[in-house]
Short mmCIF file of C-alpha atoms and ligand atoms in Angstrom, two decimals:
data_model
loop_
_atom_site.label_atom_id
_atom_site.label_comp_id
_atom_site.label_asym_id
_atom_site.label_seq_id
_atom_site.Cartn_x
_atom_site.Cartn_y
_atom_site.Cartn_z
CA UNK A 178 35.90 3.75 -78.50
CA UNK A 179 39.46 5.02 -77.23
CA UNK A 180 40.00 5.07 -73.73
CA UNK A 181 42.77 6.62 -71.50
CA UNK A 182 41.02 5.21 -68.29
CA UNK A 183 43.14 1.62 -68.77
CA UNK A 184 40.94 -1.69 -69.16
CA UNK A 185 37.61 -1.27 -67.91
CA UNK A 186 35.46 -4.32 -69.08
CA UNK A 187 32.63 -1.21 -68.41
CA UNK A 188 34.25 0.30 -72.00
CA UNK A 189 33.61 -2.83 -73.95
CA UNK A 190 30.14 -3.69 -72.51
CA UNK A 191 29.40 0.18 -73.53
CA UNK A 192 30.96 -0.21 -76.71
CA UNK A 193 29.01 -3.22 -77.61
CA UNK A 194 25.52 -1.38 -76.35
CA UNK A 195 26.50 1.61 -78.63
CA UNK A 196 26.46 -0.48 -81.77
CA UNK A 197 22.83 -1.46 -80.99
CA UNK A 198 21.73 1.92 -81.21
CA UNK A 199 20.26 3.60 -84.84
CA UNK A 200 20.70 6.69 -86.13
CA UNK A 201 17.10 7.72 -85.15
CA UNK A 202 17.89 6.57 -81.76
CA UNK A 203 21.52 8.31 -81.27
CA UNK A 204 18.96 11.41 -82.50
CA UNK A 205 16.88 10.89 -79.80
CA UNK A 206 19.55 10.18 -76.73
CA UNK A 207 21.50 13.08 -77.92
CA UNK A 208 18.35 15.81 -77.86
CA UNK A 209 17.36 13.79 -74.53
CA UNK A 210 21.28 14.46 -73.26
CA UNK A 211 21.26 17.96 -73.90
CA UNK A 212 17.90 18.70 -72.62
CA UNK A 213 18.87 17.22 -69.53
CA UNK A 214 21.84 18.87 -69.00
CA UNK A 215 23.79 15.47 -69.19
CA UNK A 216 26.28 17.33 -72.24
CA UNK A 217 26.72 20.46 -73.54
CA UNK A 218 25.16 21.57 -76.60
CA UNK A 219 27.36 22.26 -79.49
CA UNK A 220 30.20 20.12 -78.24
CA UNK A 221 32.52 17.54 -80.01
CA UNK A 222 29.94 14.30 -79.24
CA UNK A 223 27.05 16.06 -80.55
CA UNK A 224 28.71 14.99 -84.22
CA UNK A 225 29.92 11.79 -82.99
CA UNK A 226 29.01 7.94 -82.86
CA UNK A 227 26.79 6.21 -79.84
CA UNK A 228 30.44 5.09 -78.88
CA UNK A 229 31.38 8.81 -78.15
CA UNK A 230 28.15 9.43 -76.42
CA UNK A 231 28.15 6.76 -73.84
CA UNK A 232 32.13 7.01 -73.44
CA UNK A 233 31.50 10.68 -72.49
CA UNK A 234 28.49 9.60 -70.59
CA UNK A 235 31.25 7.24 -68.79
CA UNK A 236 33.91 9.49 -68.20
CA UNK A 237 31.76 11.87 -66.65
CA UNK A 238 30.77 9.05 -64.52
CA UNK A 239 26.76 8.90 -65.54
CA UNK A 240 26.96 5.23 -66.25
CA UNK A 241 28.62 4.32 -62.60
CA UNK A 242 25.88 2.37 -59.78
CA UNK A 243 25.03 5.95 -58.16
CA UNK A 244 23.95 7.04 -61.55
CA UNK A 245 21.83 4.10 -62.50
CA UNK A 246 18.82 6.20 -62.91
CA UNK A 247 20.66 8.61 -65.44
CA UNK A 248 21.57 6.10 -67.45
CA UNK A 249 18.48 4.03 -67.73
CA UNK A 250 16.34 7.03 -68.33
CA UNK A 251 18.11 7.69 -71.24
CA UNK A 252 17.65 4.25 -72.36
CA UNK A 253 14.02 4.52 -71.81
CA UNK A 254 13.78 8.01 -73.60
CA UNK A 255 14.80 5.46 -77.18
CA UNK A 256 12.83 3.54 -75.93
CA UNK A 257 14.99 0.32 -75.52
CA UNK A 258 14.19 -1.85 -72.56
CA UNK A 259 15.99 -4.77 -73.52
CA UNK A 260 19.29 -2.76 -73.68
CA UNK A 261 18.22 -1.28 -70.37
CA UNK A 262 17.74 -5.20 -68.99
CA UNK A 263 21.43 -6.40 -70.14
CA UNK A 264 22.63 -3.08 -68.67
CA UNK A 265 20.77 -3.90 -65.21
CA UNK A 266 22.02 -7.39 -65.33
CA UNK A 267 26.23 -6.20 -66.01
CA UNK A 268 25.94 -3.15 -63.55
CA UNK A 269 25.16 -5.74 -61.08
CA UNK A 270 28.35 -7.61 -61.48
CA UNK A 271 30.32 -4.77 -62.26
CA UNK A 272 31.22 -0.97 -61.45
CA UNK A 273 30.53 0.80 -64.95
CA UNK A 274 33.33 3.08 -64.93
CA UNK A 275 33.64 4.66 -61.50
CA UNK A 276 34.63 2.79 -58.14
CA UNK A 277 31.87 1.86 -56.01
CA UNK A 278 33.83 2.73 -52.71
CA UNK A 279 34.76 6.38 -52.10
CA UNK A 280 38.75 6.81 -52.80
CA UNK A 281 40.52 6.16 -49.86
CA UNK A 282 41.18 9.99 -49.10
CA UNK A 283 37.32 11.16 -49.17
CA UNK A 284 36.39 8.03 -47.29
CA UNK A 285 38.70 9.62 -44.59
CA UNK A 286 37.65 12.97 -44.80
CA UNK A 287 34.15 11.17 -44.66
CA UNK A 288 34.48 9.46 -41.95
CA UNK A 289 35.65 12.14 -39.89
CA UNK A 290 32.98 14.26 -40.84
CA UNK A 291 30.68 12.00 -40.20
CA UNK A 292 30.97 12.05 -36.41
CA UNK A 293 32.05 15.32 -35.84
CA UNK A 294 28.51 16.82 -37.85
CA UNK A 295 26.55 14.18 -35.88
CA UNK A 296 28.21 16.18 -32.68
CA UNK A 297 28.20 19.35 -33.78
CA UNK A 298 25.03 19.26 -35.62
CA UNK A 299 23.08 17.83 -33.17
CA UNK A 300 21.50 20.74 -31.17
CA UNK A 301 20.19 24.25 -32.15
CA UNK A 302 21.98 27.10 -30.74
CA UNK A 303 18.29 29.44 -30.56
CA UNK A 304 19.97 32.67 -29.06
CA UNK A 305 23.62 33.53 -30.84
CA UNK A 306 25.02 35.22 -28.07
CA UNK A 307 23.67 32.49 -25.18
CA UNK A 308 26.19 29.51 -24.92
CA UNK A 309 24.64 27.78 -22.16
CA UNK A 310 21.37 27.08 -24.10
CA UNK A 311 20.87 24.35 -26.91
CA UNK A 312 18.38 22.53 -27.98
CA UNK A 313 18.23 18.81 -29.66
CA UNK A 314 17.91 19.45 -33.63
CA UNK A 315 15.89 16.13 -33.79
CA UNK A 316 13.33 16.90 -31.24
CA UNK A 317 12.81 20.60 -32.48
CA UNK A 318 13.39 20.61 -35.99
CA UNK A 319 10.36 21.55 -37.77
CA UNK A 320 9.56 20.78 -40.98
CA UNK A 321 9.32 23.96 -42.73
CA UNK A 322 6.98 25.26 -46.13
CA UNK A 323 8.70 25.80 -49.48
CA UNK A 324 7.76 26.85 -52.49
CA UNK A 325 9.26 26.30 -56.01
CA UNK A 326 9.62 29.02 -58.74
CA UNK A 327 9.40 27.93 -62.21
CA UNK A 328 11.69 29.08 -65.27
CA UNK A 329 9.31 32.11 -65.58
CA UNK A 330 9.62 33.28 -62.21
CA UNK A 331 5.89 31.87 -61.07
CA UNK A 332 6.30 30.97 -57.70
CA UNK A 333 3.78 27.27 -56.87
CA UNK A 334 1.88 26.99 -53.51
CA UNK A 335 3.39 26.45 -50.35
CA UNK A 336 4.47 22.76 -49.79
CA UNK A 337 5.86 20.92 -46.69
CA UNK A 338 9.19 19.86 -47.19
CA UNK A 339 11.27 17.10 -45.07
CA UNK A 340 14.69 16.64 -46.19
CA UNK A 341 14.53 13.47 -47.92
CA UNK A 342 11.80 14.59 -49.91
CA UNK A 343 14.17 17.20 -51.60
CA UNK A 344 16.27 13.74 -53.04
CA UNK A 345 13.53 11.50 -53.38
CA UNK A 346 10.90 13.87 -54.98
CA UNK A 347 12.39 17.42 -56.32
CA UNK A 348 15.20 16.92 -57.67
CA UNK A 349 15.29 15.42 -61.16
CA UNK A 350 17.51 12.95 -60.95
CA UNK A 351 18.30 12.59 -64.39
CA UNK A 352 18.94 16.17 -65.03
CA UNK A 353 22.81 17.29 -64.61
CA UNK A 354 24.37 19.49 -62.85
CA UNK A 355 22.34 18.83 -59.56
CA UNK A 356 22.03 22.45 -58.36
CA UNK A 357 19.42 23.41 -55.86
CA UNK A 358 18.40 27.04 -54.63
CA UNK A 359 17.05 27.50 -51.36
CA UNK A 360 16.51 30.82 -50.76
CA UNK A 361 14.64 32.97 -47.96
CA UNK A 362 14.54 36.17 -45.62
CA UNK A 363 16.86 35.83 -42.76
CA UNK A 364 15.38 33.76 -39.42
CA UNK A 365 12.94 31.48 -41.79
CA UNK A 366 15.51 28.49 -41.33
CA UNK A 367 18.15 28.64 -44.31
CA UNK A 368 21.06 27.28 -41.93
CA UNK A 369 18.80 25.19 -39.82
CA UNK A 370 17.82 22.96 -42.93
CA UNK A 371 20.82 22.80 -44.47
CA UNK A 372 22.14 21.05 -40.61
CA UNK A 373 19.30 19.07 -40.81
CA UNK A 374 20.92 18.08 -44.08
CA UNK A 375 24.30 17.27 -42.91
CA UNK A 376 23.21 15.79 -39.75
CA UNK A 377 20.70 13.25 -41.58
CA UNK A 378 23.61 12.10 -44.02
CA UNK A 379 26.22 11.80 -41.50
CA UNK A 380 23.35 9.31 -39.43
CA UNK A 381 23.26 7.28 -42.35
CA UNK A 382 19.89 8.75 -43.94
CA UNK A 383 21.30 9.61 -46.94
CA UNK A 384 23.52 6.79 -47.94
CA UNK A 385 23.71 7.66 -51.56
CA UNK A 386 26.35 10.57 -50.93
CA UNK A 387 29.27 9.06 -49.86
CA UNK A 388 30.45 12.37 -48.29
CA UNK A 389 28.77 15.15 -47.74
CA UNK A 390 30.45 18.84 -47.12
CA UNK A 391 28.48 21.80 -45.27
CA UNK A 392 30.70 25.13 -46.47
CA UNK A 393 29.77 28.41 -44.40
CA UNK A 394 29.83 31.36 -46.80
CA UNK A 395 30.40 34.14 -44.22
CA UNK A 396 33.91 32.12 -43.35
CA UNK A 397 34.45 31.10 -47.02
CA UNK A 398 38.22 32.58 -48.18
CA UNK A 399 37.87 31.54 -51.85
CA UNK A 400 38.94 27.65 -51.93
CA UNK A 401 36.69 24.98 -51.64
CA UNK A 402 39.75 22.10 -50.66
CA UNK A 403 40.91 24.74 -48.25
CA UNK A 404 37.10 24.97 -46.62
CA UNK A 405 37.02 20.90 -46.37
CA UNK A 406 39.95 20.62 -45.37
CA UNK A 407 39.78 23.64 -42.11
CA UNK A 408 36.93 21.46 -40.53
CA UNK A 409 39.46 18.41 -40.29
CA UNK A 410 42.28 17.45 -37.48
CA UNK A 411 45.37 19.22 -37.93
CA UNK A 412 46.81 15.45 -38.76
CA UNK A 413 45.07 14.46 -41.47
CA UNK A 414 47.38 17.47 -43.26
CA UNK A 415 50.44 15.07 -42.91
CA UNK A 416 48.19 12.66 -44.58
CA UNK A 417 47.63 13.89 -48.03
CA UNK A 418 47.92 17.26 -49.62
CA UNK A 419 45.31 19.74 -50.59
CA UNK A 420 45.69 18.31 -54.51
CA UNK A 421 45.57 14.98 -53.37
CA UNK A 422 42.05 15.66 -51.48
CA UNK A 423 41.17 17.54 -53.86
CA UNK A 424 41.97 15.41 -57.04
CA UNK A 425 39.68 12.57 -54.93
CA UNK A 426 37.32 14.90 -55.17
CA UNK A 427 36.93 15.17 -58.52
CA UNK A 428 36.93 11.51 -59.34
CA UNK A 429 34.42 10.98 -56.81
CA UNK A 430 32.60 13.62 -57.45
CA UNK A 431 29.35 11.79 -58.66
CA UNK A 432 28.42 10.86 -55.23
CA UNK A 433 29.57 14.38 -53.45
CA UNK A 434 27.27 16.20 -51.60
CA UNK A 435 28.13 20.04 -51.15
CA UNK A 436 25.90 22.00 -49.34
CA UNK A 437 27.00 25.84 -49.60
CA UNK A 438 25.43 28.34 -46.70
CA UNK A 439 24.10 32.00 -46.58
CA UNK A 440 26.08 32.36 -50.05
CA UNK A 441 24.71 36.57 -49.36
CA UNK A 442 26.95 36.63 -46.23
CA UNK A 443 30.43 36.20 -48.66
CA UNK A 444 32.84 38.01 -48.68
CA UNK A 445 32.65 40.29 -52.12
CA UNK A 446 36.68 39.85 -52.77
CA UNK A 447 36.61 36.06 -51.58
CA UNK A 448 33.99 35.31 -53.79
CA UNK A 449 35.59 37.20 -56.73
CA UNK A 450 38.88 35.24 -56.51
CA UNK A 451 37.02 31.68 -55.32
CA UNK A 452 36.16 28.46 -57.31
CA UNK A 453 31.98 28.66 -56.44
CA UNK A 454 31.54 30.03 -59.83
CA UNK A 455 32.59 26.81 -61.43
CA UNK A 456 30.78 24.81 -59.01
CA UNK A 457 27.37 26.62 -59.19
CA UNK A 458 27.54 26.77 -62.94
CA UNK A 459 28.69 22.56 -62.43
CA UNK A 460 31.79 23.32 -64.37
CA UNK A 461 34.05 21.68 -61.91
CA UNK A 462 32.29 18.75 -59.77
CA UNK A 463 29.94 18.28 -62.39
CA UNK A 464 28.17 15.17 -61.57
CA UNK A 465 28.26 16.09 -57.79
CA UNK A 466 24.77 18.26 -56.08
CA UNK A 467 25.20 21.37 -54.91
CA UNK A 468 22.65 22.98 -52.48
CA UNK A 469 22.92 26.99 -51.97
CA UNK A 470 21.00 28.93 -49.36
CA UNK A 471 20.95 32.64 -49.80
CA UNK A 472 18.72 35.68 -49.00
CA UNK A 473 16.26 36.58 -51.88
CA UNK A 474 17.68 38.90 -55.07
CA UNK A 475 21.66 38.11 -54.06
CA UNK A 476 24.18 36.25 -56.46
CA UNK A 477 20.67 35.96 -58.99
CA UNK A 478 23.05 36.05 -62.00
CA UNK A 479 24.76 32.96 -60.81
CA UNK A 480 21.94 31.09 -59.13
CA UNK A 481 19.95 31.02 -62.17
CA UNK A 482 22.09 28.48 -62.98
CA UNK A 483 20.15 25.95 -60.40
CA UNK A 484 17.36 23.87 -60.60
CA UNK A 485 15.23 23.56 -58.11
CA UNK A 486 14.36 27.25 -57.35
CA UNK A 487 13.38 26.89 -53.28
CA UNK A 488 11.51 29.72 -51.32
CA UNK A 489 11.60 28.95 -47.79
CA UNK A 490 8.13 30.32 -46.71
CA UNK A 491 7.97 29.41 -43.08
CA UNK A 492 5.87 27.40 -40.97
CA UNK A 493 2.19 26.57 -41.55
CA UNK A 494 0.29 27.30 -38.52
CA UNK A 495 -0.11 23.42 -37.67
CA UNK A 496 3.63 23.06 -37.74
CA UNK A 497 4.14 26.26 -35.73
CA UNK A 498 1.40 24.99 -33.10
CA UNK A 499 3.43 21.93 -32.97
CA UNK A 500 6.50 23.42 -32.49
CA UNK A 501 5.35 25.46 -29.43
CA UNK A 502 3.79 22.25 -27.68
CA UNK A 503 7.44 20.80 -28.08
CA UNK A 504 8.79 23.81 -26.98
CA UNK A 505 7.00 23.90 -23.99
CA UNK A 506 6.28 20.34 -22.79
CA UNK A 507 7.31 21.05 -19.55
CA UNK A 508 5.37 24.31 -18.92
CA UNK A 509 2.05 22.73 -20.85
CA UNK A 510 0.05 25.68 -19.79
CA UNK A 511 2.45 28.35 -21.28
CA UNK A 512 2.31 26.61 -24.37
CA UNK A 513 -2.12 26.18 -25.15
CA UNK A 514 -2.09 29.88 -23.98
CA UNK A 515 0.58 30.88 -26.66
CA UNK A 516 -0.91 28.66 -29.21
CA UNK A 517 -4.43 30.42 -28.28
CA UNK A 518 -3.48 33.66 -28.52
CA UNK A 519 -1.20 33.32 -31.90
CA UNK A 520 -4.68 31.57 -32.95
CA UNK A 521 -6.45 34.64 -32.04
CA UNK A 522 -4.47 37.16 -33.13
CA UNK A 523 -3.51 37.55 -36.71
CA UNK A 524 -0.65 40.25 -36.01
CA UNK A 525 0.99 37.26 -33.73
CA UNK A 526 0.49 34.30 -36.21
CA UNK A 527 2.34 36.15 -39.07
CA UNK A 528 5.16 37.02 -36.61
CA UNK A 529 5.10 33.30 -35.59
CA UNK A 530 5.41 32.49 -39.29
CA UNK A 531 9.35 32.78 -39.24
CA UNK A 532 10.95 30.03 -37.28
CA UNK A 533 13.35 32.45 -35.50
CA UNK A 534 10.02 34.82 -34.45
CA UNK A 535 8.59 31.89 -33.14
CA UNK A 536 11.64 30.40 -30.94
CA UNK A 537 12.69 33.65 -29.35
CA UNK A 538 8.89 34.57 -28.76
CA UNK A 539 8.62 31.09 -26.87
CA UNK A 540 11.92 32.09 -25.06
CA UNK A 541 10.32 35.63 -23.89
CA UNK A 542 7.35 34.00 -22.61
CA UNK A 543 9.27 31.44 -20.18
CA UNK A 544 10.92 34.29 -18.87
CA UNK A 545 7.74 36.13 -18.08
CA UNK A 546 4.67 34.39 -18.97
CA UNK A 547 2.70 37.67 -18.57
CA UNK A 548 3.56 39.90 -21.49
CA UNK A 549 2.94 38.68 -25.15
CA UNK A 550 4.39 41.23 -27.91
CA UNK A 551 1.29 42.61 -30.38
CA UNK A 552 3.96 43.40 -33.06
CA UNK A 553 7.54 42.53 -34.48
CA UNK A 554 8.72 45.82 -32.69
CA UNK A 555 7.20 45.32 -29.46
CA UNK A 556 8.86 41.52 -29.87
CA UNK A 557 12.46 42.97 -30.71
CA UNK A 558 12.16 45.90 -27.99
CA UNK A 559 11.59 42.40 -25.17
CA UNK A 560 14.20 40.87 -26.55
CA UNK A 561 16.40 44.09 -26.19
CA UNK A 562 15.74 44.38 -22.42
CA UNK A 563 15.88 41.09 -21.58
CA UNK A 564 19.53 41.12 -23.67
CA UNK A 565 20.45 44.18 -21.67
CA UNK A 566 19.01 42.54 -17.82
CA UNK A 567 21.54 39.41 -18.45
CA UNK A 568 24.14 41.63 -19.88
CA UNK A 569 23.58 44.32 -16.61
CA UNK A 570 24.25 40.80 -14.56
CA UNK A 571 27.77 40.85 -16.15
CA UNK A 572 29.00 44.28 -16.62
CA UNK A 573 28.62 47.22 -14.40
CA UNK A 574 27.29 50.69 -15.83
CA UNK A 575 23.46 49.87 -16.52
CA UNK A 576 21.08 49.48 -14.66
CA UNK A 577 17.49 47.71 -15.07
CA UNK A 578 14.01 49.70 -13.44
CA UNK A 579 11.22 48.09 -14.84
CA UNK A 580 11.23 48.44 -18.25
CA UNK A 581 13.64 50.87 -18.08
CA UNK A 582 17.02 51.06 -18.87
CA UNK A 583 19.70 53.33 -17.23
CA UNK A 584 23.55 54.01 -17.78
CA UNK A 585 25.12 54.66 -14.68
CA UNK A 586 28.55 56.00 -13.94
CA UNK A 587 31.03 53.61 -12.50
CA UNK A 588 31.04 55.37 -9.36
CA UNK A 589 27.17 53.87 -8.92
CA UNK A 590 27.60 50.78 -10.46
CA UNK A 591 27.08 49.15 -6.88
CA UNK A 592 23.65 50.25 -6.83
CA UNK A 593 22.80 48.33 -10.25
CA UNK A 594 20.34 45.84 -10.49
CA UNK A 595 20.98 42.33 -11.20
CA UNK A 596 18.35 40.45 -12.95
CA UNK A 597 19.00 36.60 -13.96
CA UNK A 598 17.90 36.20 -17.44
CA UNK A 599 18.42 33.75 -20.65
CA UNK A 600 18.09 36.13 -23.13
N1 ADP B 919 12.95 24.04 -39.11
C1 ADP B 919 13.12 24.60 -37.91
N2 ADP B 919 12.62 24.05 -36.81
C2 ADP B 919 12.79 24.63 -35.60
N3 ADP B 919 13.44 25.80 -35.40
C3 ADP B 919 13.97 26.40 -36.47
C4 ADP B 919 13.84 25.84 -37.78
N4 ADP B 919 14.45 26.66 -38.65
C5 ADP B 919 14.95 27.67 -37.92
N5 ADP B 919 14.65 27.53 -36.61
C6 ADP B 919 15.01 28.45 -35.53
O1 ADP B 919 15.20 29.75 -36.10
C7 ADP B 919 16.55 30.19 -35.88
C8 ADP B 919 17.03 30.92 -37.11
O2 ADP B 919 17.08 30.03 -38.20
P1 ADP B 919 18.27 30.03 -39.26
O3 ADP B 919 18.30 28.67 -39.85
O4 ADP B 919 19.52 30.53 -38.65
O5 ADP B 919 17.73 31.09 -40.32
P2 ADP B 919 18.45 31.69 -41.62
O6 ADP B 919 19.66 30.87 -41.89
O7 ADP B 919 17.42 31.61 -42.70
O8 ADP B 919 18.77 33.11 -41.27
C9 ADP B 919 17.35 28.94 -35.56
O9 ADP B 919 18.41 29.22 -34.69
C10 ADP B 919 16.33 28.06 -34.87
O10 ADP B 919 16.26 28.39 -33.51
MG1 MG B 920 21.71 31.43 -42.01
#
């Protein structure tokens, strides 16, 4: 079993596993390999010796500590549980093939990123355009429904989702590349999970990614180093290069998390020259997980390349109601007569159904507690008025009667009214 890695005592202790194996049994792992994902069919190991499987399996990184589950499964696929105990029993004395410590670059980058997520990440920003109002992420994030579609295109029922759940229970672990879909209309909480995400790994909740990067498509120039590397301090550039980070990257790249935004808000040319391609398709970072959010029926060519397929399907009505009490623990009343009325009034609880509906709908009603909106339109046309009141507080030239709205010439901009207003 040649090696260009230098000594490893990993590369003997695989080496003397391979020679255990049968024929029958190199069969088997190399069906259960491809099957998986783990290598691709038709490729030089697929005539080669147990040696060249495992030394693949190695190089790739799938026999390292954060891939323990990889390898055993394929050990258990033979079945061979006593090669799977003397593999337990080295891994715990040694690294098999990849460092257990990120390189000193990405535990840098890591660090950094760590705090400034658990900053900027911590609070929801409800209203775009308001940046005097946030709310905590922890005390309003919702868990939200999903469902999965299958390799046919059937979509499952709805199922409630927390984040961990996505690593603990829907993702295959043993099957390679880790590529997960999240897709969903715009305002049903793409962006919000995927800072729910970030912000659990960077408070330790997800300790098997030793860094974890959240990439913005709608900012995205082509370059995924360059996109790591514009959410750092200017002085970490006099530290190491872009190839150096990047090169780190790759070696590390088993215990990467990537979490790639609103891939539908790209820019066409930037994503025609970039590197997602590769990624996506796990032909660079292959051993790393990838989740991409977009809007349904965008970038399907490429995303059928993921597995899981998530729908984001919004909130079920118990998770709404509890939202809204959150929402509104200070104003209790507000909140059982907007939870009554949603309850009685099936026009409100599908509006309510999106996370975005919901929030600006509670933001509306704390403004003026009188009017509730029977449909989307009615809900948009508030928020319209209301946007105009705070912006007829700032600029001169419209003016607020009621529910009207009036464009006056500068001459009788003294007249306008001001109205004080969140929204
Ligand atoms: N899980 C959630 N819990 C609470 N509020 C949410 C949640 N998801 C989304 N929201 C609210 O809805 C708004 C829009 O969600 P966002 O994640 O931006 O949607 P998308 O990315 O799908 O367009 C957020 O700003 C937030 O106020
Ligand atoms: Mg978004």
């Amino acid at each position: 079993m040649a090696s260009k890695q230098g000594f490893d005592p990993a590369i003997s202790f695989l080496e003397g596993l391979s020679r255990e194996i049968t024929d029958d049994e190199l069969k088997c792992l190399k069906r259960q390999c491809q099957s998986t994902g783990l290598v691709p069919p038709g490729g030089e190991t697929e005539k080669g010796s147990a040696g060249d499987l495992f030394m693949e399996l190695y190089r790739k990184g799938l026999t390292s500590p954060g891939n323990h589950d990889i390898f055993i499964s394929l050990l258990r696929a033979i079945p061979r549980e006593d090669l799977i105990t003397r593999y337990c029993r080295f891994s715990e004395g040694q690294s098999l093939g990849q460092t257990k410590h990120p390189s000193f670059i990405v535990g840098k980058v890591a660090d950094f990123l760590r705090t400034f997520y658990r900053s900027h990440l911590s609070e929801i920003q409800p209203l775009p355009w308001c940046h005097d109002f946030f709310l905590p992420l922890n005390d309003v994030y919702t868990n939200l429904q999903f469902s999965e579609k299958d390799r046919r295109g059937r979509s499952s029922d709805s199922f409630r989702l927390q984040v961990s759940q996505l690593f603990e229970n829907i993702m295959d672990s043993a099957r390679l590349p880790r590529r997960v879909r999240v897709e969903g209309p715009p305002g049903i909480g793409k962006s919000t999970f995927c800072h729910k995400v970030l912000y659990e790994w960077a408070c330790g909740k997800l300790p098997q990614f030793s860094a974890a990067f959240l990439i913005e498509m709608r900012d995205y120039s082509g370059d995924i180093a360059d996109a790591i590397i514009e959410q750092l301090p200017e002085e970490y550039q006099i530290m190491f290069s872009k190839d150096e980070l990047w090169d780190q990257l790759l070696r590390d790249s088993c215990d990467l998390l990537f979490v790639l935004d609103g891939l539908d808000e790209i820019d066409r040319e930037a994503f025609e020259n970039s590197d997602l391609d590769n990624l996506i398709q796990g032909k660079t970072m292959y051993g790393s997980t990838v989740i991409v959010t977009s809007r349904p029926h965008e970038f399907d060519a490429i995303l059928k390349f993921c597995h899981p397929n998530l729908k984001i399907t919004g909130y079920s009505s118990k998770d709404r109601n509890n939202f809204i009490v959150n929402y509104f623990v200070n104003r209790v009343d507000i909140g059982d007569k907007l939870v009554k009325e949603i309850q009685s009034k099936r026009v409100l609880s599908e509006i309510c159904q999106t996370p975005l509906n919901t929030i600006l709908l509670c933001v509306l009603l704390e403004e003026n507690a009188e009017k509730l909106p029977d449909t989307v339109t009615e809900l948009y046309a508030s928020l319209v008025l209301s946007i105009t009141k705070n912006y007829s507080t700032t600029r001169k030239g419209v003016e607020i009667d009621g529910d009207q709205l009036r464009v006056i010439s500068p001459a009788n901009s003294a007249n306008s009214e001001s109205m004080p207003g969140r929204v």
